[in-house]
mmCIF file of C-alpha atoms in Angstrom:
data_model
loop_
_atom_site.group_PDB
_atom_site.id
_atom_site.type_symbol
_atom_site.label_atom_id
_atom_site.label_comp_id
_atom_site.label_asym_id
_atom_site.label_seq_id
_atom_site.Cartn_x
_atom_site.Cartn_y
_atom_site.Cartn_z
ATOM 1 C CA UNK J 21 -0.789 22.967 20.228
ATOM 2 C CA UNK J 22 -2.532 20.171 21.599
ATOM 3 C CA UNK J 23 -0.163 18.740 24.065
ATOM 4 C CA UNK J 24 1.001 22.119 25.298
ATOM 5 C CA UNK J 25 -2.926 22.906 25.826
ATOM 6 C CA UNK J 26 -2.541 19.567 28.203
ATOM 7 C CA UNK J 27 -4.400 20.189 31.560
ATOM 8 C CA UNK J 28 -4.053 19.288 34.832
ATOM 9 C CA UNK J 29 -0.499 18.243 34.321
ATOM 10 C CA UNK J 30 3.292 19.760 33.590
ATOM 11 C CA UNK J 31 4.506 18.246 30.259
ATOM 12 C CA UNK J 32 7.628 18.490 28.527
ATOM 13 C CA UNK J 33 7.678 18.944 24.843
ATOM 14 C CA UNK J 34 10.276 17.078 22.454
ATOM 15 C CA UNK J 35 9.867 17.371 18.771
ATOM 16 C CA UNK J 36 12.039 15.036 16.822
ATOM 17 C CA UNK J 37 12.368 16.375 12.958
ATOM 18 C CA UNK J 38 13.526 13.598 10.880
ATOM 19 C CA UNK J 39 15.107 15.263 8.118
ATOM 20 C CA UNK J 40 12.029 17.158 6.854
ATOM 21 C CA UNK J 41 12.539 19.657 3.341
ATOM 22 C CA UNK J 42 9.310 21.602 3.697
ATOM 23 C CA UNK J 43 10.509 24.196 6.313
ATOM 24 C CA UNK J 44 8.891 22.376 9.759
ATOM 25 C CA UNK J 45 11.892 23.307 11.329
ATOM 26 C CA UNK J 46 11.530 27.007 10.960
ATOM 27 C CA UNK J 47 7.739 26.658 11.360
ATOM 28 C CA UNK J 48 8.204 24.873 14.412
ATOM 29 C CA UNK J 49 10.803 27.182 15.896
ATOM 30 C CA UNK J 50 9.012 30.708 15.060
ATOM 31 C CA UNK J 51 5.705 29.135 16.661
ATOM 32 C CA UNK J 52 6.711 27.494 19.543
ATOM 33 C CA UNK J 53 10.090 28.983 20.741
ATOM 34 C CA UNK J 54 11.551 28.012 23.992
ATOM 35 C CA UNK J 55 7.953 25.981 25.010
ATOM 36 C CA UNK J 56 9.564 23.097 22.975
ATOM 37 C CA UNK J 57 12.956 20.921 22.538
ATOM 38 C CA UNK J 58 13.227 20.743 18.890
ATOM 39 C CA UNK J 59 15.866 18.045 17.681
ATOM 40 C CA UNK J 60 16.888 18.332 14.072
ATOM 41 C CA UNK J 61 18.401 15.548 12.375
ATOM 42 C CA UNK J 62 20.128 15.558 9.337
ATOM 43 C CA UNK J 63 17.792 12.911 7.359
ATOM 44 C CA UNK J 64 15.199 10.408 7.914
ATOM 45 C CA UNK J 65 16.361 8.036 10.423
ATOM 46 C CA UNK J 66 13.011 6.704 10.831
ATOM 47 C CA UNK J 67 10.758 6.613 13.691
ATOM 48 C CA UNK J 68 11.898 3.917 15.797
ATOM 49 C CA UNK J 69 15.248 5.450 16.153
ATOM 50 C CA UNK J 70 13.764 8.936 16.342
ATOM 51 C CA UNK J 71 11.371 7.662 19.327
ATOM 52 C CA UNK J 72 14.868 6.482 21.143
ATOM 53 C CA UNK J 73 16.221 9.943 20.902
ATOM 54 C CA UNK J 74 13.209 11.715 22.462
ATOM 55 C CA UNK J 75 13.150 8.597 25.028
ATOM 56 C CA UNK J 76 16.691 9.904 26.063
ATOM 57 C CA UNK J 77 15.613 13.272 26.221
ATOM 58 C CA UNK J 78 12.993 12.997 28.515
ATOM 59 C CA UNK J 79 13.235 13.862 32.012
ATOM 60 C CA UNK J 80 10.067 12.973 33.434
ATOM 61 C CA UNK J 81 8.670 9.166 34.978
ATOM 62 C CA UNK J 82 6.615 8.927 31.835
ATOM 63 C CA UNK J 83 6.991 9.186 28.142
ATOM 64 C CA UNK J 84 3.582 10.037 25.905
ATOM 65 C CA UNK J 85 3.949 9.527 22.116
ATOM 66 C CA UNK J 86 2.263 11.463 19.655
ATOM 67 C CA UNK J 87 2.480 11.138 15.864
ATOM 68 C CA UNK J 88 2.805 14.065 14.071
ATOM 69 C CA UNK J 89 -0.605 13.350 12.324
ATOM 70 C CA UNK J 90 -2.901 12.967 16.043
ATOM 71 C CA UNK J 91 -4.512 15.428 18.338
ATOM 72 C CA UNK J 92 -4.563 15.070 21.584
ATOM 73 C CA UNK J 93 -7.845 15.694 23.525
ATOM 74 C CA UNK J 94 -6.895 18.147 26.490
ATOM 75 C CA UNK J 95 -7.022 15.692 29.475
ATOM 76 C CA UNK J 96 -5.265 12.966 27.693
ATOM 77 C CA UNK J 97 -1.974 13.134 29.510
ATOM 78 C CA UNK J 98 -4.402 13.318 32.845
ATOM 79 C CA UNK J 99 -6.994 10.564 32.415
ATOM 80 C CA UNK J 100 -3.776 8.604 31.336
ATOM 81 C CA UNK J 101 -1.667 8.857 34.665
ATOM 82 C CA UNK J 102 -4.323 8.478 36.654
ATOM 83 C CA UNK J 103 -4.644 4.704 35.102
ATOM 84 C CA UNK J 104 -0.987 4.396 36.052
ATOM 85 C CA UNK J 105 -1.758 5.008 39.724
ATOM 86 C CA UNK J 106 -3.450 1.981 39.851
ATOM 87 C CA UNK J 107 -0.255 -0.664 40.348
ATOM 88 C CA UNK J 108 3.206 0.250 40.836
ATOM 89 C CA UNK J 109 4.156 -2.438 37.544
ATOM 90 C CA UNK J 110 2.007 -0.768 34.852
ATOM 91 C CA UNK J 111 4.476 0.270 31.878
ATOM 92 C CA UNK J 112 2.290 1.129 29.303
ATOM 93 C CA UNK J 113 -1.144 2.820 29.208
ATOM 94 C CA UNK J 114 -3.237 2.895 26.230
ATOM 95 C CA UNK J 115 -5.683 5.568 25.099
ATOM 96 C CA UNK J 116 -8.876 5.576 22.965
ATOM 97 C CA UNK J 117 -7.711 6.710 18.952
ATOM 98 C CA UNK J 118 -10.184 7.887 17.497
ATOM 99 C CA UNK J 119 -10.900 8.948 13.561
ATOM 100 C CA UNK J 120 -10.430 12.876 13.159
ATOM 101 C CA UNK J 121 -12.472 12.954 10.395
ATOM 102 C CA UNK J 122 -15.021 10.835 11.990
ATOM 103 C CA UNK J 123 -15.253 11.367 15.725
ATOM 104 C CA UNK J 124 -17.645 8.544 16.179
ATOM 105 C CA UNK J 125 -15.502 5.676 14.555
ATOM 106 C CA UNK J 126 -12.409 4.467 16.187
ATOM 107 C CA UNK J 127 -8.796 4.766 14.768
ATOM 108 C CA UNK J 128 -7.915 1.783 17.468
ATOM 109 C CA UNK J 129 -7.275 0.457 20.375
ATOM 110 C CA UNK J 130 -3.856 -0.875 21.398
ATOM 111 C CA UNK J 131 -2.780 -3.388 18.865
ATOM 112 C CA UNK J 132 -3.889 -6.971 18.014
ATOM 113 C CA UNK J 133 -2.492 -9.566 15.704
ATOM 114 C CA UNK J 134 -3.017 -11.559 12.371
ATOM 115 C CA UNK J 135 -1.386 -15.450 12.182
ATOM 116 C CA UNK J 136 1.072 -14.026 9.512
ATOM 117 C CA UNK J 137 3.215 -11.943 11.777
ATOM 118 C CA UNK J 138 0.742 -8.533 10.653
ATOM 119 C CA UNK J 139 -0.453 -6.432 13.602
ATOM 120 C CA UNK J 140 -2.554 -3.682 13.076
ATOM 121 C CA UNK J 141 -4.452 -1.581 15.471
ATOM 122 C CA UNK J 142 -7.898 -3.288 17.283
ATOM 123 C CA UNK J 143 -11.521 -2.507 16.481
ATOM 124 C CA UNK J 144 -10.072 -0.001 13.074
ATOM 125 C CA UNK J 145 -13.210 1.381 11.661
ATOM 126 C CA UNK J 146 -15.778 0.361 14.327
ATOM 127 C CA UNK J 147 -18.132 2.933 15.929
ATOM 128 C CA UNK J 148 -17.399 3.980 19.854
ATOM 129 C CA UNK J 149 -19.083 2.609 22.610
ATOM 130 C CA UNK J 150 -19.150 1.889 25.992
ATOM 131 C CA UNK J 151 -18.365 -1.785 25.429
ATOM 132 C CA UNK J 152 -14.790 -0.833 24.690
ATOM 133 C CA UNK J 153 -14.449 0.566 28.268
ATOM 134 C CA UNK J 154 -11.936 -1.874 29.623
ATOM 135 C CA UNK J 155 -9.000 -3.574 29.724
ATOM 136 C CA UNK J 156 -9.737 -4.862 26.025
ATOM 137 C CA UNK J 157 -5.868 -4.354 25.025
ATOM 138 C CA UNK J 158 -1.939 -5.599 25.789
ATOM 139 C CA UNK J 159 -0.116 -3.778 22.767
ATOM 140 C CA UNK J 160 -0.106 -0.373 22.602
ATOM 141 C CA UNK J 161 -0.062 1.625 19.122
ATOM 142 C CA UNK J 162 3.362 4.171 19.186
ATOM 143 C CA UNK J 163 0.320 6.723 17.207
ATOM 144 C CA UNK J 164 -0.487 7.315 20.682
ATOM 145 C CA UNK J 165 0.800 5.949 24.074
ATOM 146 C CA UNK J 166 2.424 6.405 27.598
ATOM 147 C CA UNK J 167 5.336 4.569 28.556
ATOM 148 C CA UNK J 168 7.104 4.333 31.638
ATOM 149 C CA UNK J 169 10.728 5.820 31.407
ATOM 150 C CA UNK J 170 12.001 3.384 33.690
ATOM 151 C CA UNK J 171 10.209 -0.277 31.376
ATOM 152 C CA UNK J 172 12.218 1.860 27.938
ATOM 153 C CA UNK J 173 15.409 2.219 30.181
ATOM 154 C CA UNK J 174 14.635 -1.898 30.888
ATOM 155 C CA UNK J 175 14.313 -2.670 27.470
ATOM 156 C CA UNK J 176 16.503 -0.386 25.785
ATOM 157 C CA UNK J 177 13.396 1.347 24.016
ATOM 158 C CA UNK J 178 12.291 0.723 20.133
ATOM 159 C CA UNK J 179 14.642 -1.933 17.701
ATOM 160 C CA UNK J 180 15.721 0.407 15.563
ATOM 161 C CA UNK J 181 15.853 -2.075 12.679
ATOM 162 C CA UNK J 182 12.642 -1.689 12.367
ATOM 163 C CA UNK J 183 12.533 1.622 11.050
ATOM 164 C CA UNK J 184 8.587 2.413 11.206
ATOM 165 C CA UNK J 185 6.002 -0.486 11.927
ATOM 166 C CA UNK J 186 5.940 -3.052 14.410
ATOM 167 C CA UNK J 187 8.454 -1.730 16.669
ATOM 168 C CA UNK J 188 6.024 -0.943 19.135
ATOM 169 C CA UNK J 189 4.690 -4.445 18.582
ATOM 170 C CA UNK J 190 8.305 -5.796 19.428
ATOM 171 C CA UNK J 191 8.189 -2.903 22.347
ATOM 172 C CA UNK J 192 4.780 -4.568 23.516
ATOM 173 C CA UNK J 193 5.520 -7.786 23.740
ATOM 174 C CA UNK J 194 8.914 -7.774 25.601
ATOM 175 C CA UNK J 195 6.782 -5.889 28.496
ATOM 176 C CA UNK J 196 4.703 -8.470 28.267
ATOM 177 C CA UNK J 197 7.473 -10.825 29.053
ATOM 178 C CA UNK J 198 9.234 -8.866 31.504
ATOM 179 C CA UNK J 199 6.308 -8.758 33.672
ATOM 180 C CA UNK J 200 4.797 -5.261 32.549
ATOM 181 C CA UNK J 201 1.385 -4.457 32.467
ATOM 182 C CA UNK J 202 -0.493 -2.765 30.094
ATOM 183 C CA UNK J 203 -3.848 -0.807 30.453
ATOM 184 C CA UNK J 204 -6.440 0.860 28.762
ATOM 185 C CA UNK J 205 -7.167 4.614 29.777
ATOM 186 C CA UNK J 206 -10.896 4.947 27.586
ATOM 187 C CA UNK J 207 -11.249 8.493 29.255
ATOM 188 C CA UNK J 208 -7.805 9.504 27.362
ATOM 189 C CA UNK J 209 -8.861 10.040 23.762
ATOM 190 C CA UNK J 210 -6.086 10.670 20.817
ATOM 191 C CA UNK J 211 -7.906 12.101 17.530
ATOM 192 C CA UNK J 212 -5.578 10.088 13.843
ATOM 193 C CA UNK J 213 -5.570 11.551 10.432
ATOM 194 C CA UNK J 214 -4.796 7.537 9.909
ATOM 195 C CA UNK J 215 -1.331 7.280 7.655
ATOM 196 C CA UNK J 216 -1.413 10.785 6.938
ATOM 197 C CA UNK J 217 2.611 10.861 7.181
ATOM 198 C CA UNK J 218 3.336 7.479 5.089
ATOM 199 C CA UNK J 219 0.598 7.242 2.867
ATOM 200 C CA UNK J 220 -1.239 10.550 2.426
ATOM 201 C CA UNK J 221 -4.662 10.512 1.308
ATOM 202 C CA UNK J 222 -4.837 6.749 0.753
ATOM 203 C CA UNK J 223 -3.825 4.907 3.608
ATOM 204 C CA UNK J 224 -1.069 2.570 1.471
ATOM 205 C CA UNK J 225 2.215 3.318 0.032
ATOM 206 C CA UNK J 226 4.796 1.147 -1.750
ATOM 207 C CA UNK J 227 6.795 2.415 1.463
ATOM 208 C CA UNK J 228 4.738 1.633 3.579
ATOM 209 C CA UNK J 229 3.940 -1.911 2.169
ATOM 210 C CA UNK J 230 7.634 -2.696 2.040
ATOM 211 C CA UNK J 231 7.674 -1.443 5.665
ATOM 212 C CA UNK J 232 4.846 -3.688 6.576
ATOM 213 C CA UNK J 233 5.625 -6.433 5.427
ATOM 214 C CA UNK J 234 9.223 -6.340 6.194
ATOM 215 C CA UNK J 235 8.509 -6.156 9.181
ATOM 216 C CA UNK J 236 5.986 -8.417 10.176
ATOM 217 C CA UNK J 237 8.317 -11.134 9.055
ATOM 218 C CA UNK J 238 10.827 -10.090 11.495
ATOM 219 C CA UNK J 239 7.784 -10.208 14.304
ATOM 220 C CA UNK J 240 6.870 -14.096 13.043
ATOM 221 C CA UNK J 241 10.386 -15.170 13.879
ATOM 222 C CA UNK J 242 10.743 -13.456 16.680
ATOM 223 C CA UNK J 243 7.402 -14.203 18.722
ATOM 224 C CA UNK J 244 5.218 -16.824 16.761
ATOM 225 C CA UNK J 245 5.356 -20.345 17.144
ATOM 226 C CA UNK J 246 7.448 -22.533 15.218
ATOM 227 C CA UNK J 247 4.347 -24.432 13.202
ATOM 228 C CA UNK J 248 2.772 -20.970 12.296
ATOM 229 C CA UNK J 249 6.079 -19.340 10.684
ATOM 230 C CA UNK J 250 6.384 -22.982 8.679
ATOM 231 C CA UNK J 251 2.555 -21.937 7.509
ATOM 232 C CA UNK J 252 3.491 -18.726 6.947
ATOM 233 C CA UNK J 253 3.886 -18.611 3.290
ATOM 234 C CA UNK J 254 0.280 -19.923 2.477
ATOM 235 C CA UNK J 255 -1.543 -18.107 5.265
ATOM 236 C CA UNK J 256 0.141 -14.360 4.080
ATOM 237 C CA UNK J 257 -0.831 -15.496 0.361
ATOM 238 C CA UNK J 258 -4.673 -15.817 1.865
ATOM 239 C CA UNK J 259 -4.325 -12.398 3.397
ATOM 240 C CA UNK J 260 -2.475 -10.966 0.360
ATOM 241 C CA UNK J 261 -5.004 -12.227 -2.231
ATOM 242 C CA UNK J 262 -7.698 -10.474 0.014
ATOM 243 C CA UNK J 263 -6.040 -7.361 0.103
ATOM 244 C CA UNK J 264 -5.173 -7.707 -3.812
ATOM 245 C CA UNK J 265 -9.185 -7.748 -4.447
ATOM 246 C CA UNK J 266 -9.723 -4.799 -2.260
ATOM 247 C CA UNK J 267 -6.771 -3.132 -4.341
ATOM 248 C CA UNK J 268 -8.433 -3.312 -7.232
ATOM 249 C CA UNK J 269 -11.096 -0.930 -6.164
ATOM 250 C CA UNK J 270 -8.383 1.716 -5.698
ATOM 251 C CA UNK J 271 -7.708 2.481 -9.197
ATOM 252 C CA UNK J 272 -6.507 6.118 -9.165
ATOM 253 C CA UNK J 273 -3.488 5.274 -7.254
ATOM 254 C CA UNK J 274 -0.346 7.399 -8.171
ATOM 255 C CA UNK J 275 2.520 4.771 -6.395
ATOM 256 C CA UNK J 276 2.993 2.941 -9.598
ATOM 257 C CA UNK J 277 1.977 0.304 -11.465
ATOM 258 C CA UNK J 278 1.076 -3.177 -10.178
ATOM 259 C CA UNK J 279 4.572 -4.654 -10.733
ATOM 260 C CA UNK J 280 5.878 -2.060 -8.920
ATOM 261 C CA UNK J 281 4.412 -3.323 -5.836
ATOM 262 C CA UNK J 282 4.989 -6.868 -6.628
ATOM 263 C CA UNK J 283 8.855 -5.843 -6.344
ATOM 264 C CA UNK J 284 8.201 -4.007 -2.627
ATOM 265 C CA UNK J 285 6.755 -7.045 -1.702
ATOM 266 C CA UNK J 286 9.570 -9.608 -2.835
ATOM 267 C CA UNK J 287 12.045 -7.278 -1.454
ATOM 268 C CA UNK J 288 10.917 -6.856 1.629
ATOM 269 C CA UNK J 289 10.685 -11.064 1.712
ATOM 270 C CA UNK J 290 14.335 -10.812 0.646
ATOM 271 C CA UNK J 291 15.606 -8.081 3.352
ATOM 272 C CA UNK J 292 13.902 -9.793 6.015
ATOM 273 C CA UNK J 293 14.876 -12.690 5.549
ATOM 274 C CA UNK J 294 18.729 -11.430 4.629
ATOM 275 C CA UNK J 295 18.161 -10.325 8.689
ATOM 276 C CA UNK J 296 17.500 -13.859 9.835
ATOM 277 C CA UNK J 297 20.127 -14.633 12.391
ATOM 278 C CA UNK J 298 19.795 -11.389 14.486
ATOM 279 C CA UNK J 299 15.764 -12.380 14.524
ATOM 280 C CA UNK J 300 16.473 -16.248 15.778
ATOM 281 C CA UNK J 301 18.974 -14.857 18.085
ATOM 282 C CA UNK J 302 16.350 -12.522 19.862
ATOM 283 C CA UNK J 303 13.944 -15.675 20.122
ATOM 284 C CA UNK J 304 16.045 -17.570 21.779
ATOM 285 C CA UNK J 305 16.877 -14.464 24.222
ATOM 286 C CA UNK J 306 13.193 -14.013 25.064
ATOM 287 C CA UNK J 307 11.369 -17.329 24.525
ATOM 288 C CA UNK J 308 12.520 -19.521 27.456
ATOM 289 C CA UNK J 309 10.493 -21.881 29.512
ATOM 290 C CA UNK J 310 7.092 -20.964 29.586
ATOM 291 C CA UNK J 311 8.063 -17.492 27.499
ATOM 292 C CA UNK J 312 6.655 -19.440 24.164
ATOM 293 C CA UNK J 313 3.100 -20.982 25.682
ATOM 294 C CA UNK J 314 2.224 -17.060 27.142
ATOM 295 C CA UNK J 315 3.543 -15.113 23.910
ATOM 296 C CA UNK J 316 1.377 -18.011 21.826
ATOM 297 C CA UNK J 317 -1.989 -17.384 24.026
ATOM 298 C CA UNK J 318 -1.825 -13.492 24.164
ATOM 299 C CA UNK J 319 -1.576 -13.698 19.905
ATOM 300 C CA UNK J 320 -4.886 -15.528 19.980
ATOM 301 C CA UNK J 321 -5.818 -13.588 22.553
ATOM 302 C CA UNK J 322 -5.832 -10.608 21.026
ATOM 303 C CA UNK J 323 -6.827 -12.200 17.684
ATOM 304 C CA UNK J 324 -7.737 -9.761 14.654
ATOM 305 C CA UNK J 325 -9.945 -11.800 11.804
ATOM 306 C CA UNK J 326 -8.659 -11.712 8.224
ATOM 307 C CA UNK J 327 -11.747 -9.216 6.680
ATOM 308 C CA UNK J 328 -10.405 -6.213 9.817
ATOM 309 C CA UNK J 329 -6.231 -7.390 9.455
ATOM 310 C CA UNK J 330 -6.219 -7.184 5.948
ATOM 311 C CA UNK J 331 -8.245 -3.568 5.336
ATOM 312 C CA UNK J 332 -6.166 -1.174 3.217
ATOM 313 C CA UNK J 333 -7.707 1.850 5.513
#
């Protein structure tokens, strides 16, 4: 409802169902009818690849991603493109995400990074202001975005192999290298029920924690410099032995018992690192010449301290 209530612009609707059981489909289709392209596949290919098959789709200059847990405010898509007017090179344009539960605290802005490989999205759990008004982002969060069709076409859209998590990291920081820029739209607010799809009602998930951290291990090898993957292993035991101690506050968890996330985590190790030629083969595509000293500053750059990187909300 919200982004066909978009005004002052024409949008195109594409709904990619990724092997849902609970009857979306049907839903979906006696709701919305012809107002929508509704693409049904047969299971869960996960939401990188689903992303490429809407980015296919889509006829118009821009593509806006919206997670199937945000709201869109009603001038979103409009506030947004008018950002985009301002240089011919702008790929990606980031909105404001806010809380839906709590419409003063932010969801995020764009996405920052941890010295472990983790990104997560900026200024989580802070309250609005004006001071967040700017170009205070690079990375935007695939919650919510705008991309331009023709920077996916360039870059061959979302790595797949990621599945869900950090491919719009990846996304962000190729863009970054191929000369892209990124901007923050504050007018063009996004409302997040925040992990409503993976994690339900508590924010983590043994999925979602394999996912993570999976993940952010394929991001260190990719983009982060050679002496902070070799300090990898003791800087993601700081962060994990913070995040342990916060754990142990949640004690009416359902997703097992604490071994059971021990194994996530060591598998995830495992399967990333089972992928490590493909990863060293897309550094060395990407981080030539100056490539590494620009990819290094924009991590610190856009910096996220261990107490906001390692939150479990």
């Amino acid at each position: 409802d919200s982004v066909l209530n978009q005004k002052g612009i024409e949008v195109e609707v594409i709904v990619i169902d990724n092997g849902s059981t609970d009857g979306s489909c049907q839903k979906i289709e006696k709701t919305f009818g012809e107002k929508i392209k509704l693409i049904k596949n047969s299971i869960n290919m996960g939401f990188a690849y689903a992303c490429n098959q809407g980015f296919e789709l889509a006829e118009g200059e821009w593509v806006a991603l919206l997670n199937n847990d945000a709201c869109a405010d009603p001038l979103w898509l409009k506030h947004s493109l008018e950002s985009a007017k301002t240089s011919k090179k702008i790929g990606v344009i980031i909105p404001k995400i806010i809380r839906a539960d709590e419409r003063d605290v932010l969801d995020g802005i764009g996405v920052g990074f941890w010295l472990d490989g983790l990104s997560r999205a900026k200024y989580r759990g802070e309250l609005d202001s004006q001071r967040f008004n700017q170009d205070c982002a690079v990375v935007a969060s695939g919650c919510a975005c705008i991309y331009s069709k023709k920077m996916v076409k360039e870059l061959a859209g979302f790595d797949s192999d990621f599945f869900i998590y950090s491919e719009d990291t990846d996304l962000g920081l190729k863009a970054f290298l191929g000369g892209w820029k990124a901007v923050v739209a504050p007018k063009a607010i996004v409302y997040h029920g925040y992990s409503q799809t993976t994690a339900p009602g508590a924010g983590y998930s043994i999925f979602k924690l394999y996912q993570v951290e999976r993940n952010r291990i394929w991001i260190l090898l990719r983009w982060y410099p050679i002496y902070l993957i070799l300090l990898s292993p003791f800087l993601s035991f700081i962060r994990l032995s913070y995040q342990f101690l916060q754990a142990l506050k949640i004690r009416d968890s359902k997703e097992g018992k604490f071994w059971s996330w021990v194994w996530a985590f060591l598998r995830a190790i495992k399967d990333a690192l089972a992928n490590f030629p493909k990863q060293w083969k897309i550094r060395k595509h990407w981080l030539k010449g100056n490539a590494k000293k620009e990819i290094k500053n924009l991590i610190y750059d856009q910096f996220i301290p261990l107490r906001k990187i390692a939150r479990l909300d």
